[in-house]
mmCIF file of C-alpha atoms in Angstrom:
data_model
loop_
_atom_site.group_PDB
_atom_site.id
_atom_site.type_symbol
_atom_site.label_atom_id
_atom_site.label_comp_id
_atom_site.label_asym_id
_atom_site.label_seq_id
_atom_site.Cartn_x
_atom_site.Cartn_y
_atom_site.Cartn_z
ATOM 1 C CA UNK Y 1 43.824 42.908 -7.108
ATOM 2 C CA UNK Y 2 42.316 39.400 -7.046
ATOM 3 C CA UNK Y 3 41.471 38.242 -3.533
ATOM 4 C CA UNK Y 4 43.261 34.879 -3.106
ATOM 5 C CA UNK Y 5 40.817 33.921 -0.340
ATOM 6 C CA UNK Y 6 37.688 34.574 -2.407
ATOM 7 C CA UNK Y 7 36.791 30.868 -2.820
ATOM 8 C CA UNK Y 8 36.754 30.348 0.944
ATOM 9 C CA UNK Y 9 33.369 29.902 2.583
ATOM 10 C CA UNK Y 10 31.968 32.913 4.468
ATOM 11 C CA UNK Y 11 29.038 31.380 6.343
ATOM 12 C CA UNK Y 12 29.789 29.844 9.725
ATOM 13 C CA UNK Y 13 30.624 26.169 9.455
ATOM 14 C CA UNK Y 14 28.970 23.820 11.945
ATOM 15 C CA UNK Y 15 29.067 20.068 12.622
ATOM 16 C CA UNK Y 16 26.481 17.819 14.191
ATOM 17 C CA UNK Y 17 27.701 14.379 15.234
ATOM 18 C CA UNK Y 18 26.423 10.978 16.304
ATOM 19 C CA UNK Y 19 29.004 8.949 18.203
ATOM 20 C CA UNK Y 20 28.998 5.220 18.935
ATOM 21 C CA UNK Y 21 25.247 4.662 18.694
ATOM 22 C CA UNK Y 22 23.544 1.277 18.315
ATOM 23 C CA UNK Y 23 20.671 1.028 15.831
ATOM 24 C CA UNK Y 24 18.520 -2.120 16.207
ATOM 25 C CA UNK Y 25 17.059 -3.907 13.170
ATOM 26 C CA UNK Y 26 14.108 -2.228 11.431
ATOM 27 C CA UNK Y 27 14.949 1.113 13.054
ATOM 28 C CA UNK Y 28 15.633 4.577 11.653
ATOM 29 C CA UNK Y 29 18.124 6.825 13.469
ATOM 30 C CA UNK Y 30 18.232 10.549 12.744
ATOM 31 C CA UNK Y 31 21.771 11.762 12.090
ATOM 32 C CA UNK Y 32 20.989 15.424 11.467
ATOM 33 C CA UNK Y 33 17.920 17.665 11.626
ATOM 34 C CA UNK Y 34 17.860 21.423 11.109
ATOM 35 C CA UNK Y 35 15.550 24.219 10.066
ATOM 36 C CA UNK Y 36 16.805 26.311 7.176
ATOM 37 C CA UNK Y 37 17.555 27.639 4.777
ATOM 38 C CA UNK Y 38 21.051 26.204 4.554
ATOM 39 C CA UNK Y 39 23.234 23.582 2.935
ATOM 40 C CA UNK Y 40 24.744 20.306 4.100
ATOM 41 C CA UNK Y 41 28.339 20.325 2.871
ATOM 42 C CA UNK Y 42 29.397 16.788 3.761
ATOM 43 C CA UNK Y 43 28.251 13.579 5.399
ATOM 44 C CA UNK Y 44 30.812 11.237 6.981
ATOM 45 C CA UNK Y 45 29.760 7.894 8.464
ATOM 46 C CA UNK Y 46 31.352 4.791 9.931
ATOM 47 C CA UNK Y 47 29.233 1.624 9.987
ATOM 48 C CA UNK Y 48 29.744 -1.630 11.860
ATOM 49 C CA UNK Y 49 27.698 -4.579 12.983
ATOM 50 C CA UNK Y 50 27.766 -6.908 9.992
ATOM 51 C CA UNK Y 51 26.919 -7.135 6.326
ATOM 52 C CA UNK Y 52 23.305 -5.952 6.654
ATOM 53 C CA UNK Y 53 24.097 -2.650 8.454
ATOM 54 C CA UNK Y 54 27.081 -1.895 6.188
ATOM 55 C CA UNK Y 55 25.618 -2.899 2.820
ATOM 56 C CA UNK Y 56 21.824 -2.973 3.095
ATOM 57 C CA UNK Y 57 21.397 -0.218 5.677
ATOM 58 C CA UNK Y 58 19.997 2.862 3.974
ATOM 59 C CA UNK Y 59 20.709 6.574 3.732
ATOM 60 C CA UNK Y 60 17.519 8.647 3.890
ATOM 61 C CA UNK Y 61 17.190 12.388 3.233
ATOM 62 C CA UNK Y 62 13.982 14.329 3.939
ATOM 63 C CA UNK Y 63 13.564 17.912 2.680
ATOM 64 C CA UNK Y 64 11.379 20.790 3.757
ATOM 65 C CA UNK Y 65 8.997 18.951 6.060
ATOM 66 C CA UNK Y 66 8.049 16.134 3.688
ATOM 67 C CA UNK Y 67 7.256 12.833 5.453
ATOM 68 C CA UNK Y 68 8.632 10.965 2.431
ATOM 69 C CA UNK Y 69 12.360 10.532 1.892
ATOM 70 C CA UNK Y 70 13.667 12.137 -1.308
ATOM 71 C CA UNK Y 71 16.739 9.877 -1.093
ATOM 72 C CA UNK Y 72 16.332 6.315 0.245
ATOM 73 C CA UNK Y 73 19.171 4.120 -1.024
ATOM 74 C CA UNK Y 74 21.210 1.293 0.482
ATOM 75 C CA UNK Y 75 24.874 1.883 1.237
ATOM 76 C CA UNK Y 76 26.115 -1.028 -0.861
ATOM 77 C CA UNK Y 77 24.489 0.420 -3.962
ATOM 78 C CA UNK Y 78 25.250 4.075 -3.247
ATOM 79 C CA UNK Y 79 28.927 3.308 -2.592
ATOM 80 C CA UNK Y 80 29.192 0.392 -5.088
ATOM 81 C CA UNK Y 81 30.440 -1.908 -2.306
ATOM 82 C CA UNK Y 82 28.060 -4.854 -2.799
ATOM 83 C CA UNK Y 83 29.904 -8.039 -3.757
ATOM 84 C CA UNK Y 84 32.931 -6.474 -5.360
ATOM 85 C CA UNK Y 85 34.866 -4.175 -3.049
ATOM 86 C CA UNK Y 86 37.270 -5.005 -0.265
ATOM 87 C CA UNK Y 87 39.360 -8.167 -0.575
ATOM 88 C CA UNK Y 88 40.972 -7.118 2.706
ATOM 89 C CA UNK Y 89 40.814 -3.370 3.194
ATOM 90 C CA UNK Y 90 39.993 -1.218 0.182
ATOM 91 C CA UNK Y 91 40.110 2.583 -0.075
ATOM 92 C CA UNK Y 92 38.339 3.994 -3.118
ATOM 93 C CA UNK Y 93 37.542 7.562 -4.175
ATOM 94 C CA UNK Y 94 36.082 9.853 -6.758
ATOM 95 C CA UNK Y 95 35.851 13.590 -6.107
ATOM 96 C CA UNK Y 96 32.615 13.667 -4.111
ATOM 97 C CA UNK Y 97 32.667 10.119 -2.665
ATOM 98 C CA UNK Y 98 35.346 8.344 -0.618
ATOM 99 C CA UNK Y 99 34.780 4.862 0.790
ATOM 100 C CA UNK Y 100 36.771 2.374 2.842
ATOM 101 C CA UNK Y 101 35.612 -1.176 3.492
ATOM 102 C CA UNK Y 102 37.100 -4.083 5.426
ATOM 103 C CA UNK Y 103 35.337 -7.105 3.966
ATOM 104 C CA UNK Y 104 36.566 -9.351 6.794
ATOM 105 C CA UNK Y 105 34.004 -7.804 9.143
ATOM 106 C CA UNK Y 106 32.082 -5.467 6.768
ATOM 107 C CA UNK Y 107 33.122 -2.330 8.639
ATOM 108 C CA UNK Y 108 32.624 0.583 6.277
ATOM 109 C CA UNK Y 109 33.433 4.292 6.369
ATOM 110 C CA UNK Y 110 32.551 6.868 3.734
ATOM 111 C CA UNK Y 111 32.554 10.592 3.017
ATOM 112 C CA UNK Y 112 29.901 12.110 0.735
ATOM 113 C CA UNK Y 113 30.454 15.736 -0.344
ATOM 114 C CA UNK Y 114 27.667 16.401 -2.840
ATOM 115 C CA UNK Y 115 26.045 19.552 -1.366
ATOM 116 C CA UNK Y 116 22.494 19.117 -0.070
ATOM 117 C CA UNK Y 117 20.809 22.530 -0.075
ATOM 118 C CA UNK Y 118 17.558 22.847 1.853
ATOM 119 C CA UNK Y 119 14.880 25.474 2.333
ATOM 120 C CA UNK Y 120 12.678 25.257 5.416
ATOM 121 C CA UNK Y 121 14.291 22.098 6.844
ATOM 122 C CA UNK Y 122 16.310 18.939 6.281
ATOM 123 C CA UNK Y 123 16.563 15.619 8.089
ATOM 124 C CA UNK Y 124 19.207 12.977 7.303
ATOM 125 C CA UNK Y 125 18.740 9.490 8.713
ATOM 126 C CA UNK Y 126 20.242 6.008 8.696
ATOM 127 C CA UNK Y 127 17.827 3.063 8.457
ATOM 128 C CA UNK Y 128 18.934 -0.412 9.555
ATOM 129 C CA UNK Y 129 16.969 -3.104 7.748
ATOM 130 C CA UNK Y 130 15.223 -5.974 9.524
ATOM 131 C CA UNK Y 131 17.956 -8.604 9.129
ATOM 132 C CA UNK Y 132 18.762 -9.501 12.727
ATOM 133 C CA UNK Y 133 21.942 -7.407 13.035
ATOM 134 C CA UNK Y 134 22.393 -4.303 15.188
ATOM 135 C CA UNK Y 135 24.267 -1.456 13.513
ATOM 136 C CA UNK Y 136 26.982 0.489 15.275
ATOM 137 C CA UNK Y 137 27.285 3.956 13.764
ATOM 138 C CA UNK Y 138 29.241 7.188 13.936
ATOM 139 C CA UNK Y 139 28.512 10.247 11.801
ATOM 140 C CA UNK Y 140 29.471 13.876 11.263
ATOM 141 C CA UNK Y 141 27.358 16.250 9.193
ATOM 142 C CA UNK Y 142 29.009 19.550 8.237
ATOM 143 C CA UNK Y 143 26.599 22.332 7.310
ATOM 144 C CA UNK Y 144 26.029 26.061 7.148
ATOM 145 C CA UNK Y 145 22.912 28.187 7.443
ATOM 146 C CA UNK Y 146 22.148 30.864 4.856
ATOM 147 C CA UNK Y 147 19.807 33.882 4.719
ATOM 148 C CA UNK Y 148 17.948 32.482 1.707
ATOM 149 C CA UNK Y 149 17.629 29.245 -0.225
ATOM 150 C CA UNK Y 150 20.629 29.878 -2.445
ATOM 151 C CA UNK Y 151 19.852 26.821 -4.587
ATOM 152 C CA UNK Y 152 16.440 28.271 -5.519
ATOM 153 C CA UNK Y 153 14.675 25.016 -4.740
ATOM 154 C CA UNK Y 154 17.228 22.671 -6.333
ATOM 155 C CA UNK Y 155 17.637 19.534 -4.211
ATOM 156 C CA UNK Y 156 19.898 16.490 -4.410
ATOM 157 C CA UNK Y 157 17.674 13.575 -5.466
ATOM 158 C CA UNK Y 158 18.070 9.982 -6.617
ATOM 159 C CA UNK Y 159 16.760 7.339 -8.955
ATOM 160 C CA UNK Y 160 17.826 3.832 -8.166
ATOM 161 C CA UNK Y 161 17.182 0.260 -7.142
ATOM 162 C CA UNK Y 162 18.240 -1.135 -3.765
ATOM 163 C CA UNK Y 163 19.782 -4.592 -3.866
ATOM 164 C CA UNK Y 164 18.030 -6.444 -1.064
ATOM 165 C CA UNK Y 165 14.418 -5.484 -1.847
ATOM 166 C CA UNK Y 166 14.394 -4.016 -5.369
ATOM 167 C CA UNK Y 167 17.118 -5.765 -7.439
ATOM 168 C CA UNK Y 168 16.426 -6.332 -11.123
ATOM 169 C CA UNK Y 169 17.121 -9.541 -13.036
ATOM 170 C CA UNK Y 170 17.477 -9.174 -16.809
ATOM 171 C CA UNK Y 171 18.232 -11.330 -19.836
ATOM 172 C CA UNK Y 172 21.111 -10.760 -22.235
ATOM 173 C CA UNK Y 173 18.780 -8.934 -24.639
ATOM 174 C CA UNK Y 174 17.059 -6.671 -22.079
ATOM 175 C CA UNK Y 175 17.124 -2.870 -22.150
ATOM 176 C CA UNK Y 176 17.110 -1.530 -18.583
ATOM 177 C CA UNK Y 177 15.814 1.963 -17.853
ATOM 178 C CA UNK Y 178 17.886 3.249 -14.935
ATOM 179 C CA UNK Y 179 16.300 6.695 -14.582
ATOM 180 C CA UNK Y 180 13.371 8.504 -16.128
ATOM 181 C CA UNK Y 181 13.365 12.073 -14.836
ATOM 182 C CA UNK Y 182 10.693 14.598 -15.762
ATOM 183 C CA UNK Y 183 10.546 18.284 -14.974
ATOM 184 C CA UNK Y 184 13.522 20.539 -14.804
ATOM 185 C CA UNK Y 185 15.912 22.068 -15.161
ATOM 186 C CA UNK Y 186 18.414 19.786 -13.486
ATOM 187 C CA UNK Y 187 21.709 17.927 -13.781
ATOM 188 C CA UNK Y 188 22.831 14.302 -13.279
ATOM 189 C CA UNK Y 189 25.969 14.272 -11.103
ATOM 190 C CA UNK Y 190 26.743 10.682 -9.997
ATOM 191 C CA UNK Y 191 26.180 7.077 -11.037
ATOM 192 C CA UNK Y 192 26.925 3.910 -9.060
ATOM 193 C CA UNK Y 193 26.210 0.465 -10.454
ATOM 194 C CA UNK Y 194 26.567 -3.122 -9.233
ATOM 195 C CA UNK Y 195 26.063 -5.783 -11.899
ATOM 196 C CA UNK Y 196 27.027 -9.267 -12.951
ATOM 197 C CA UNK Y 197 25.330 -11.043 -10.048
ATOM 198 C CA UNK Y 198 24.602 -14.538 -11.368
ATOM 199 C CA UNK Y 199 26.204 -13.833 -14.763
ATOM 200 C CA UNK Y 200 27.791 -16.817 -16.523
ATOM 201 C CA UNK Y 201 30.593 -14.694 -18.005
ATOM 202 C CA UNK Y 202 31.880 -11.108 -18.150
ATOM 203 C CA UNK Y 203 30.163 -10.194 -21.417
ATOM 204 C CA UNK Y 204 27.519 -8.232 -19.472
ATOM 205 C CA UNK Y 205 30.202 -5.515 -19.378
ATOM 206 C CA UNK Y 206 29.707 -5.042 -23.139
ATOM 207 C CA UNK Y 207 26.442 -3.209 -22.480
ATOM 208 C CA UNK Y 208 26.459 0.498 -23.327
ATOM 209 C CA UNK Y 209 24.971 3.292 -21.248
ATOM 210 C CA UNK Y 210 22.942 6.021 -22.914
ATOM 211 C CA UNK Y 211 21.528 9.351 -21.715
ATOM 212 C CA UNK Y 212 18.794 11.137 -23.651
ATOM 213 C CA UNK Y 213 17.751 14.618 -22.540
ATOM 214 C CA UNK Y 214 14.812 16.902 -23.285
ATOM 215 C CA UNK Y 215 12.934 14.485 -25.530
ATOM 216 C CA UNK Y 216 15.644 14.208 -28.179
ATOM 217 C CA UNK Y 217 14.913 11.480 -30.731
ATOM 218 C CA UNK Y 218 18.328 9.856 -30.267
ATOM 219 C CA UNK Y 219 20.663 9.861 -27.251
ATOM 220 C CA UNK Y 220 23.595 12.250 -27.557
ATOM 221 C CA UNK Y 221 25.574 10.381 -24.877
ATOM 222 C CA UNK Y 222 26.299 6.691 -25.527
ATOM 223 C CA UNK Y 223 29.194 4.855 -23.863
ATOM 224 C CA UNK Y 224 31.362 2.222 -25.576
ATOM 225 C CA UNK Y 225 30.722 -0.268 -22.781
ATOM 226 C CA UNK Y 226 29.879 -0.589 -19.095
ATOM 227 C CA UNK Y 227 33.434 -0.634 -17.759
ATOM 228 C CA UNK Y 228 34.376 2.224 -20.120
ATOM 229 C CA UNK Y 229 31.606 4.374 -18.653
ATOM 230 C CA UNK Y 230 33.403 4.065 -15.317
ATOM 231 C CA UNK Y 231 36.763 5.074 -16.856
ATOM 232 C CA UNK Y 232 38.235 1.599 -17.061
ATOM 233 C CA UNK Y 233 38.619 -0.879 -19.923
ATOM 234 C CA UNK Y 234 39.467 -4.453 -20.948
ATOM 235 C CA UNK Y 235 37.127 -5.910 -18.302
ATOM 236 C CA UNK Y 236 39.089 -4.208 -15.504
ATOM 237 C CA UNK Y 237 42.561 -5.438 -16.322
ATOM 238 C CA UNK Y 238 43.998 -7.111 -13.231
ATOM 239 C CA UNK Y 239 40.604 -7.731 -11.531
ATOM 240 C CA UNK Y 240 41.215 -5.658 -8.431
ATOM 241 C CA UNK Y 241 39.866 -2.724 -6.408
ATOM 242 C CA UNK Y 242 41.266 0.517 -7.744
ATOM 243 C CA UNK Y 243 40.600 4.128 -8.662
ATOM 244 C CA UNK Y 244 40.293 4.103 -12.423
ATOM 245 C CA UNK Y 245 40.632 7.908 -12.656
ATOM 246 C CA UNK Y 246 40.125 10.989 -10.542
ATOM 247 C CA UNK Y 247 36.428 10.627 -11.369
ATOM 248 C CA UNK Y 248 35.701 6.902 -10.905
ATOM 249 C CA UNK Y 249 36.477 3.712 -9.019
ATOM 250 C CA UNK Y 250 35.683 0.010 -9.281
ATOM 251 C CA UNK Y 251 35.515 -2.925 -6.868
ATOM 252 C CA UNK Y 252 36.367 -6.067 -8.789
ATOM 253 C CA UNK Y 253 37.234 -8.854 -6.365
ATOM 254 C CA UNK Y 254 35.891 -12.269 -7.253
ATOM 255 C CA UNK Y 255 33.733 -13.712 -4.448
ATOM 256 C CA UNK Y 256 33.661 -17.524 -4.580
ATOM 257 C CA UNK Y 257 30.692 -18.800 -6.542
ATOM 258 C CA UNK Y 258 29.905 -15.414 -8.078
ATOM 259 C CA UNK Y 259 33.101 -14.368 -9.829
ATOM 260 C CA UNK Y 260 31.586 -12.027 -12.439
ATOM 261 C CA UNK Y 261 30.169 -9.335 -10.115
ATOM 262 C CA UNK Y 262 31.569 -5.792 -10.218
ATOM 263 C CA UNK Y 263 30.740 -2.562 -8.342
ATOM 264 C CA UNK Y 264 31.456 0.776 -10.058
ATOM 265 C CA UNK Y 265 30.987 4.486 -9.367
ATOM 266 C CA UNK Y 266 31.601 7.625 -11.409
ATOM 267 C CA UNK Y 267 31.364 11.320 -10.515
ATOM 268 C CA UNK Y 268 29.753 13.096 -13.461
ATOM 269 C CA UNK Y 269 30.051 16.471 -11.721
ATOM 270 C CA UNK Y 270 33.843 16.375 -11.602
ATOM 271 C CA UNK Y 271 34.097 14.687 -15.007
ATOM 272 C CA UNK Y 272 31.832 16.934 -17.079
ATOM 273 C CA UNK Y 273 30.245 19.421 -14.720
ATOM 274 C CA UNK Y 274 27.204 17.147 -14.616
ATOM 275 C CA UNK Y 275 24.837 16.151 -17.401
ATOM 276 C CA UNK Y 276 22.342 19.017 -17.683
ATOM 277 C CA UNK Y 277 18.744 18.721 -18.828
ATOM 278 C CA UNK Y 278 15.983 21.291 -19.241
ATOM 279 C CA UNK Y 279 12.771 19.235 -19.166
ATOM 280 C CA UNK Y 280 13.657 15.541 -18.908
ATOM 281 C CA UNK Y 281 16.390 12.893 -18.868
ATOM 282 C CA UNK Y 282 16.370 9.149 -19.507
ATOM 283 C CA UNK Y 283 19.300 6.876 -18.596
ATOM 284 C CA UNK Y 284 19.424 3.332 -19.994
ATOM 285 C CA UNK Y 285 21.654 0.275 -20.052
ATOM 286 C CA UNK Y 286 21.498 -1.203 -23.560
ATOM 287 C CA UNK Y 287 21.979 -4.718 -24.948
ATOM 288 C CA UNK Y 288 24.287 -5.571 -27.811
ATOM 289 C CA UNK Y 289 25.204 -8.805 -29.627
ATOM 290 C CA UNK Y 290 28.463 -9.261 -27.688
ATOM 291 C CA UNK Y 291 26.498 -9.560 -24.416
ATOM 292 C CA UNK Y 292 25.576 -13.221 -24.019
ATOM 293 C CA UNK Y 293 24.516 -13.455 -20.367
ATOM 294 C CA UNK Y 294 21.790 -12.186 -18.135
ATOM 295 C CA UNK Y 295 22.478 -10.981 -14.594
ATOM 296 C CA UNK Y 296 21.019 -9.301 -11.522
ATOM 297 C CA UNK Y 297 21.856 -5.672 -10.779
ATOM 298 C CA UNK Y 298 21.181 -2.564 -8.700
ATOM 299 C CA UNK Y 299 22.141 1.088 -9.187
ATOM 300 C CA UNK Y 300 21.943 4.669 -7.926
ATOM 301 C CA UNK Y 301 21.840 7.911 -9.914
ATOM 302 C CA UNK Y 302 22.124 11.217 -8.043
ATOM 303 C CA UNK Y 303 20.891 14.409 -9.657
ATOM 304 C CA UNK Y 304 19.892 17.968 -8.803
ATOM 305 C CA UNK Y 305 16.436 19.260 -9.685
#
């Protein structure tokens, strides 16, 4: 007989919370710190205090005693909430990411459920940038401890560009390398992207994405366009915030003076089971003749390795 409860978790579930804490500018606040092995199952946060804490404040993840963060990405890029999302109150989801934003005061809440396995230790932190605004934060980290490192050293990692201090400006004919990953094996599981900042028209959405794995001479994954990669089409018909599919969402409001910006996110784990690679992976945004404008952009790619 098949056990109908077999998928249920067996390890004890625990939660560590931070409740109504102020984080001054240029300050890192630890949300969760534990010795392992174990796995973080979800991270929920609510952010207030202005645009800098909600959009440019950063999520940092440190594994196994390293003083350097393996993930260090701003919330607006990770959640694709820069510029585009939240005409009033928007609620957007793909399988492993849910985000709500009230653009009137920049209050943001999100749930991230990509597992973060760890070996000897993990520390998750929020960093408020030095922009003169004090963050007000809440968080809950759900986790379990395990007898061994069940992921065998696989960790959730990122490649990306933060908007406020790393944004990239390109011409219409530029090829942009979004991720160049070496070593393996691994799998790409998530992609968020904010583009069109300063664009003179929407033709920047004609750009295709490509993924080349394991040194192949030609990419085996090439999208038909930027908005298509995020499960939409026709330049986001209706120009609004919406879930394009179970796997993706877009934020497409038109801020005055910068009407061609769009934020997008897609869950490649739920869509395809991830994009696996054995030794390497390269992700690019490609030009094509129909793209006639340059723009400024930022992005985040999450992957396991």
